XYZ file of N, CA, C and O in Angstrom:
512
model
N 115.590 178.064 -88.495
C 115.975 176.829 -89.143
C 115.633 175.654 -88.239
O 115.942 175.670 -87.049
N 115.038 174.641 -88.824
C 114.712 173.425 -88.091
C 115.675 172.309 -88.482
O 116.026 172.165 -89.645
N 116.089 171.532 -87.510
C 116.898 170.344 -87.763
C 115.924 169.175 -87.887
O 115.696 168.440 -86.935
N 115.346 169.015 -89.053
C 114.299 168.013 -89.244
C 114.780 166.894 -90.170
O 115.919 166.904 -90.652
N 113.889 165.921 -90.425
C 114.246 164.786 -91.272
C 114.636 165.214 -92.675
O 115.541 164.619 -93.275
N 113.980 166.225 -93.204
C 114.310 166.694 -94.558
C 115.767 167.171 -94.630
O 116.498 166.828 -95.556
N 116.197 167.953 -93.643
C 117.579 168.431 -93.622
C 118.549 167.259 -93.458
O 119.559 167.171 -94.163
N 118.257 166.345 -92.537
C 119.128 165.180 -92.323
C 119.223 164.331 -93.596
O 120.312 163.914 -93.994
N 118.090 164.092 -94.242
C 118.072 163.297 -95.473
C 118.897 163.969 -96.572
O 119.650 163.306 -97.292
N 118.769 165.279 -96.707
C 119.509 166.022 -97.724
C 121.005 165.940 -97.479
O 121.791 165.674 -98.401
N 121.426 166.172 -96.229
C 122.857 166.112 -95.911
C 123.422 164.712 -96.129
O 124.529 164.554 -96.664
N 122.677 163.686 -95.733
C 123.151 162.315 -95.935
C 123.230 161.961 -97.417
O 124.164 161.261 -97.842
N 122.290 162.441 -98.221
C 122.345 162.195 -99.667
C 123.579 162.867 -100.271
O 124.257 162.289 -101.130
N 123.890 164.091 -99.841
C 125.080 164.783 -100.335
C 126.351 164.069 -99.891
O 127.308 163.940 -100.660
N 126.371 163.594 -98.655
C 127.549 162.893 -98.136
C 127.785 161.591 -98.897
O 128.933 161.224 -99.165
N 126.717 160.903 -99.247
C 126.833 159.600 -99.916
C 127.566 159.706 -101.249
O 128.294 158.795 -101.632
N 127.398 160.818 -101.962
C 128.034 160.986 -103.278
C 129.332 161.785 -103.201
O 130.002 161.982 -104.211
N 129.695 162.224 -102.009
C 130.946 162.959 -101.823
C 132.119 161.978 -101.812
O 132.019 160.910 -101.195
N 133.249 162.332 -102.434
C 134.415 161.436 -102.383
C 134.867 161.129 -100.953
O 135.405 160.059 -100.693
N 134.625 162.052 -100.016
C 135.028 161.852 -98.621
C 133.941 161.171 -97.783
O 134.137 160.915 -96.603
N 132.780 160.909 -98.386
C 131.642 160.283 -97.709
C 131.185 161.082 -96.490
O 130.721 160.529 -95.495
N 131.304 162.402 -96.590
C 130.786 163.276 -95.529
C 130.436 164.640 -96.110
O 130.937 165.030 -97.155
N 129.555 165.323 -95.390
C 129.111 166.648 -95.818
C 128.811 167.481 -94.582
O 128.045 167.053 -93.726
N 129.432 168.646 -94.497
C 129.145 169.497 -93.341
C 128.195 170.617 -93.751
O 128.068 170.954 -94.928
N 127.525 171.158 -92.748
C 126.598 172.280 -92.928
C 126.935 173.297 -91.857
O 126.731 173.057 -90.666
N 127.481 174.431 -92.267
C 127.939 175.487 -91.362
C 126.732 176.173 -90.718
O 125.814 176.607 -91.407
N 126.742 176.278 -89.403
C 125.634 176.896 -88.673
C 125.937 178.312 -88.201
O 125.108 178.930 -87.548
N 127.132 178.813 -88.537
C 127.439 180.196 -88.142
C 126.568 181.153 -88.955
O 126.213 180.860 -90.087
N 126.225 182.268 -88.363
C 125.306 183.200 -89.015
C 125.990 184.409 -89.638
O 125.345 185.198 -90.314
N 127.306 184.562 -89.412
C 128.036 185.660 -90.042
C 129.519 185.323 -90.079
O 130.002 184.472 -89.312
N 130.246 186.007 -90.953
C 131.688 185.791 -91.079
C 132.432 186.230 -89.821
O 133.545 185.782 -89.562
N 131.834 187.105 -89.032
C 132.497 187.578 -87.815
C 132.377 186.576 -86.657
O 133.038 186.725 -85.639
N 131.551 185.561 -86.832
C 131.387 184.510 -85.822
C 132.571 183.554 -85.949
O 132.674 182.818 -86.929
N 133.465 183.560 -84.967
C 134.661 182.725 -85.052
C 134.515 181.378 -84.346
O 135.491 180.662 -84.186
N 133.297 181.039 -83.924
C 133.088 179.708 -83.358
C 133.037 178.696 -84.500
O 132.985 179.057 -85.673
N 133.055 177.442 -84.143
C 132.828 176.381 -85.117
C 131.579 175.633 -84.679
O 131.586 174.968 -83.644
N 130.516 175.780 -85.438
C 129.254 175.089 -85.164
C 128.757 174.525 -86.479
O 128.598 175.269 -87.449
N 128.552 173.221 -86.514
C 128.130 172.621 -87.780
C 127.386 171.323 -87.564
O 127.499 170.694 -86.514
N 126.636 170.961 -88.587
C 126.125 169.609 -88.708
C 127.087 168.884 -89.635
O 127.619 169.479 -90.575
N 127.325 167.617 -89.374
C 128.229 166.842 -90.207
C 127.565 165.502 -90.484
O 127.289 164.736 -89.566
N 127.271 165.246 -91.770
C 126.693 163.969 -92.194
C 127.836 163.055 -92.597
O 128.729 163.456 -93.349
N 127.816 161.815 -92.094
C 128.929 160.882 -92.274
C 128.411 159.512 -92.695
O 127.437 159.016 -92.128
N 129.091 158.901 -93.636
C 128.770 157.537 -94.061
C 129.854 156.585 -93.599
O 131.027 156.969 -93.484
N 129.502 155.319 -93.358
C 130.541 154.332 -93.064
C 131.593 154.350 -94.176
O 131.260 154.491 -95.350
N 132.840 154.246 -93.786
C 133.935 154.286 -94.744
C 134.622 155.631 -94.833
O 135.716 155.737 -95.391
N 133.977 156.695 -94.297
C 134.658 157.983 -94.286
C 135.884 157.871 -93.390
O 135.865 157.149 -92.394
N 136.947 158.540 -93.771
C 138.176 158.499 -92.984
C 138.448 159.876 -92.394
O 138.721 160.824 -93.121
N 138.361 159.955 -91.089
C 138.683 161.177 -90.359
C 140.011 160.920 -89.660
O 140.078 160.071 -88.765
N 141.085 161.590 -90.077
C 142.385 161.337 -89.448
C 142.343 161.601 -87.944
O 141.570 162.441 -87.467
N 143.165 160.874 -87.201
C 143.317 161.139 -85.770
C 143.834 162.573 -85.647
O 144.788 162.962 -86.318
N 143.158 163.362 -84.818
C 143.514 164.773 -84.677
C 143.172 165.245 -83.273
O 142.558 164.524 -82.495
N 143.552 166.485 -82.967
C 143.204 167.090 -81.680
C 142.975 168.575 -81.884
O 143.383 169.157 -82.887
N 142.309 169.169 -80.907
C 142.083 170.613 -80.872
C 142.800 171.093 -79.615
O 142.307 170.887 -78.505
N 143.977 171.664 -79.802
C 144.869 171.950 -78.679
C 144.283 172.921 -77.665
O 144.561 172.813 -76.480
N 143.458 173.855 -78.119
C 143.016 174.927 -77.217
C 141.535 174.919 -76.895
O 141.051 175.811 -76.209
N 140.800 173.936 -77.383
C 139.360 173.942 -77.127
C 138.805 172.523 -77.016
O 139.273 171.618 -77.696
N 137.829 172.374 -76.155
C 137.069 171.121 -76.111
C 136.158 171.072 -77.335
O 135.883 172.098 -77.963
N 135.690 169.883 -77.647
C 134.751 169.710 -78.757
C 133.517 168.995 -78.236
O 133.625 167.979 -77.548
N 132.361 169.542 -78.552
C 131.097 168.919 -78.202
C 130.570 168.194 -79.435
O 130.512 168.788 -80.516
N 130.217 166.928 -79.274
C 129.669 166.122 -80.369
C 128.348 165.531 -79.894
O 128.297 164.874 -78.852
N 127.277 165.771 -80.665
C 125.961 165.215 -80.354
C 125.466 164.479 -81.596
O 125.401 165.062 -82.687
N 125.140 163.213 -81.427
C 124.641 162.398 -82.537
C 123.132 162.606 -82.669
O 122.372 162.287 -81.755
N 122.707 163.142 -83.788
C 121.295 163.397 -84.040
C 120.609 162.229 -84.730
O 119.416 162.009 -84.564
N 121.386 161.499 -85.537
C 120.846 160.340 -86.262
C 121.982 159.364 -86.525
O 123.099 159.767 -86.809
N 121.686 158.081 -86.444
C 122.665 157.068 -86.812
C 123.386 156.465 -85.626
O 122.898 156.479 -84.495
N 124.587 155.935 -85.917
C 125.375 155.262 -84.888
C 126.844 155.366 -85.276
O 127.221 155.066 -86.407
N 127.661 155.805 -84.327
C 129.096 155.932 -84.559
C 129.835 155.797 -83.244
O 129.236 155.789 -82.179
N 131.149 155.671 -83.354
C 132.000 155.601 -82.175
C 132.982 156.758 -82.214
O 133.610 157.001 -83.241
N 133.082 157.462 -81.114
C 134.166 158.435 -80.924
C 135.309 157.664 -80.290
O 135.118 156.994 -79.269
N 136.470 157.714 -80.906
C 137.619 156.953 -80.441
C 138.679 157.935 -79.949
O 139.078 158.847 -80.687
N 139.092 157.774 -78.689
C 140.083 158.659 -78.073
C 141.419 157.934 -77.966
O 141.466 156.729 -77.703
N 142.497 158.691 -78.159
C 143.844 158.123 -78.186
C 144.785 158.931 -77.306
O 144.518 160.088 -77.000
N 145.917 158.309 -76.986
C 147.042 159.026 -76.421
C 148.192 158.877 -77.408
O 148.326 157.832 -78.062
N 149.005 159.919 -77.525
C 150.167 159.883 -78.399
C 151.295 159.145 -77.692
O 151.504 159.328 -76.489
N 152.009 158.310 -78.448
C 153.109 157.512 -77.908
C 154.303 157.681 -78.838
O 154.156 157.618 -80.059
N 155.474 157.915 -78.251
C 156.707 157.987 -79.037
C 157.331 156.598 -79.101
O 157.609 155.997 -78.070
N 157.508 156.088 -80.311
C 158.121 154.777 -80.497
C 159.206 154.891 -81.554
O 158.908 155.152 -82.721
N 160.457 154.724 -81.123
C 161.561 154.790 -82.071
C 161.652 156.115 -82.790
O 161.944 156.150 -83.981
N 161.363 157.200 -82.091
C 161.424 158.523 -82.706
C 160.202 158.887 -83.534
O 160.136 159.960 -84.110
N 159.226 157.989 -83.606
C 158.008 158.248 -84.355
C 156.818 158.344 -83.421
O 156.740 157.623 -82.441
N 155.897 159.240 -83.745
C 154.679 159.358 -82.945
C 153.629 158.388 -83.478
O 153.346 158.375 -84.663
N 153.096 157.574 -82.593
C 151.983 156.691 -82.935
C 150.876 156.951 -81.925
O 151.038 157.755 -81.003
N 149.774 156.262 -82.084
C 148.635 156.474 -81.200
C 148.159 155.152 -80.610
O 148.076 154.149 -81.306
N 147.831 155.191 -79.331
C 147.284 154.036 -78.634
C 145.851 154.390 -78.206
O 145.621 155.417 -77.563
N 144.917 153.518 -78.567
C 143.519 153.762 -78.217
C 143.336 153.736 -76.709
O 143.804 152.830 -76.033
N 142.627 154.749 -76.202
C 142.346 154.865 -74.771
C 140.903 154.473 -74.475
O 140.619 153.777 -73.512
N 139.972 154.941 -75.308
C 138.566 154.581 -75.102
C 137.795 154.730 -76.402
O 138.215 155.424 -77.327
N 136.646 154.070 -76.422
C 135.759 154.073 -77.591
C 134.353 154.253 -77.041
O 133.882 153.414 -76.276
N 133.703 155.353 -77.432
C 132.373 155.667 -76.904
C 131.336 155.581 -78.019
O 131.442 156.299 -79.018
N 130.357 154.715 -77.839
C 129.272 154.591 -78.804
C 128.326 155.777 -78.642
O 127.924 156.105 -77.531
N 127.977 156.394 -79.763
C 126.961 157.448 -79.780
C 125.831 156.972 -80.685
O 126.055 156.657 -81.856
N 124.634 156.876 -80.132
C 123.477 156.374 -80.866
C 122.211 156.845 -80.166
O 121.890 156.358 -79.080
N 121.485 157.789 -80.769
C 120.263 158.266 -80.113
C 119.244 157.153 -79.883
O 118.513 157.185 -78.897
N 119.211 156.117 -80.755
C 118.277 155.001 -80.580
C 118.555 154.253 -79.286
O 117.681 153.624 -78.725
N 119.811 154.311 -78.823
C 120.196 153.593 -77.606
C 120.338 154.521 -76.402
O 120.838 154.115 -75.361
N 119.933 155.787 -76.576
C 120.005 156.736 -75.477
C 121.409 157.249 -75.201
O 121.674 157.776 -74.127
N 122.306 157.118 -76.176
C 123.693 157.592 -76.054
C 123.872 158.738 -77.041
O 124.187 158.510 -78.209
N 123.688 159.958 -76.578
C 123.524 161.095 -77.475
C 124.814 161.809 -77.861
O 124.946 162.268 -78.992
N 125.729 161.974 -76.940
C 126.898 162.762 -77.289
C 127.923 162.774 -76.192
O 127.778 162.092 -75.170
N 128.962 163.570 -76.439
C 130.033 163.660 -75.452
C 130.819 164.946 -75.649
O 130.728 165.584 -76.693
N 131.569 165.265 -74.632
C 132.497 166.392 -74.656
C 133.907 165.801 -74.733
O 134.289 165.005 -73.872
N 134.645 166.160 -75.770
C 136.029 165.711 -75.919
C 136.908 166.831 -75.373
O 136.866 167.953 -75.889
N 137.684 166.558 -74.334
C 138.505 167.630 -73.738
C 139.522 168.202 -74.720
O 139.939 167.532 -75.669
N 139.922 169.430 -74.479
C 140.970 170.059 -75.291
C 142.221 169.209 -75.264
O 142.535 168.569 -74.254
N 142.920 169.176 -76.378
C 144.221 168.518 -76.530
C 144.152 166.994 -76.478
O 145.170 166.338 -76.297
N 142.981 166.400 -76.646
C 142.848 164.944 -76.667
C 142.754 164.486 -78.126
O 141.917 164.973 -78.893
N 143.614 163.537 -78.489
C 143.608 162.972 -79.842
C 142.347 162.129 -80.012
O 141.964 161.379 -79.120
N 141.699 162.249 -81.187
C 140.460 161.506 -81.413
C 140.164 161.348 -82.902
O 140.741 162.032 -83.740
N 139.246 160.454 -83.178
C 138.687 160.274 -84.510
C 137.281 159.708 -84.343
O 136.809 159.542 -83.221
N 136.646 159.416 -85.441
C 135.297 158.849 -85.407
C 135.267 157.619 -86.313
O 135.901 157.591 -87.366
N 134.545 156.587 -85.864
C 134.326 155.378 -86.649
C 132.823 155.274 -86.868
O 132.060 155.034 -85.917
N 132.399 155.461 -88.112
C 130.971 155.523 -88.428
C 130.441 154.113 -88.682
O 130.936 153.401 -89.555
N 129.424 153.720 -87.928
C 128.839 152.381 -88.025
C 127.630 152.327 -88.958
O 127.348 151.289 -89.547
N 126.905 153.426 -89.054
C 125.785 153.542 -89.992
C 125.647 155.011 -90.353
O 126.170 155.874 -89.648
N 124.981 155.336 -91.478
C 124.867 156.742 -91.861
C 124.400 157.572 -90.662
O 123.423 157.224 -89.998
N 125.146 158.656 -90.406
C 124.939 159.427 -89.179
C 125.010 160.919 -89.455
O 125.696 161.360 -90.379
N 124.329 161.679 -88.623
C 124.453 163.135 -88.623
C 124.776 163.562 -87.203
O 124.090 163.164 -86.251
N 125.838 164.359 -87.069
C 126.243 164.865 -85.763
C 126.242 166.385 -85.760
O 126.401 167.021 -86.804
N 126.059 166.932 -84.582
C 126.264 168.355 -84.338
C 127.620 168.467 -83.661
O 127.914 167.729 -82.716
N 128.469 169.373 -84.159
C 129.791 169.602 -83.585
C 129.923 171.071 -83.220
O 129.490 171.937 -83.979
N 130.566 171.341 -82.075
C 130.815 172.718 -81.675
C 132.173 172.806 -81.002
O 132.539 171.946 -80.188
N 132.926 173.836 -81.384
C 134.244 174.127 -80.799
C 134.405 175.637 -80.740
O 133.806 176.359 -81.531
N 135.264 176.102 -79.824
C 135.597 177.519 -79.763
C 136.652 177.844 -80.816
O 137.454 176.997 -81.187
N 136.666 179.080 -81.256
C 137.732 179.563 -82.115
C 137.521 179.257 -83.579
O 136.758 178.383 -83.963
N 138.225 180.005 -84.411
C 138.139 179.835 -85.864
C 138.812 178.546 -86.287
O 139.722 178.058 -85.618
N 138.370 178.000 -87.412
C 138.930 176.775 -87.943
C 140.399 176.983 -88.329
O 140.750 177.970 -88.957
N 141.246 176.032 -87.929
C 142.666 176.029 -88.303
C 142.980 174.673 -88.920
O 142.925 173.664 -88.226
N 143.284 174.653 -90.229
C 143.575 173.346 -90.868
C 144.783 172.677 -90.267
O 145.660 173.294 -89.739
């Protein structure tokens, strides 16, 4: 399988008409593969809730487009958990900013600036 313009264009077209404005493409080769490896096409306006992966780091590589990975720390305020932004990293292959490793247990989300395709990889099976 090649990660070429045709594949990127197809995923972005599917994401554009998706209610969530994103489309993933699973790269695992069998059901027994418990890793998480995927391409994810994202349009501006998609909402990815702030989340974390407690037991695994996440690798994110931007193949096309421009987006920001936003990292947070959890804060307790009045008995409620809120999030305070810690850093914002621009990922844009046109600018030589390709990707990053998000450490395990770090709260994060993505802010999409232009239609983008990313490669994501994490250890372990998906847990909603």
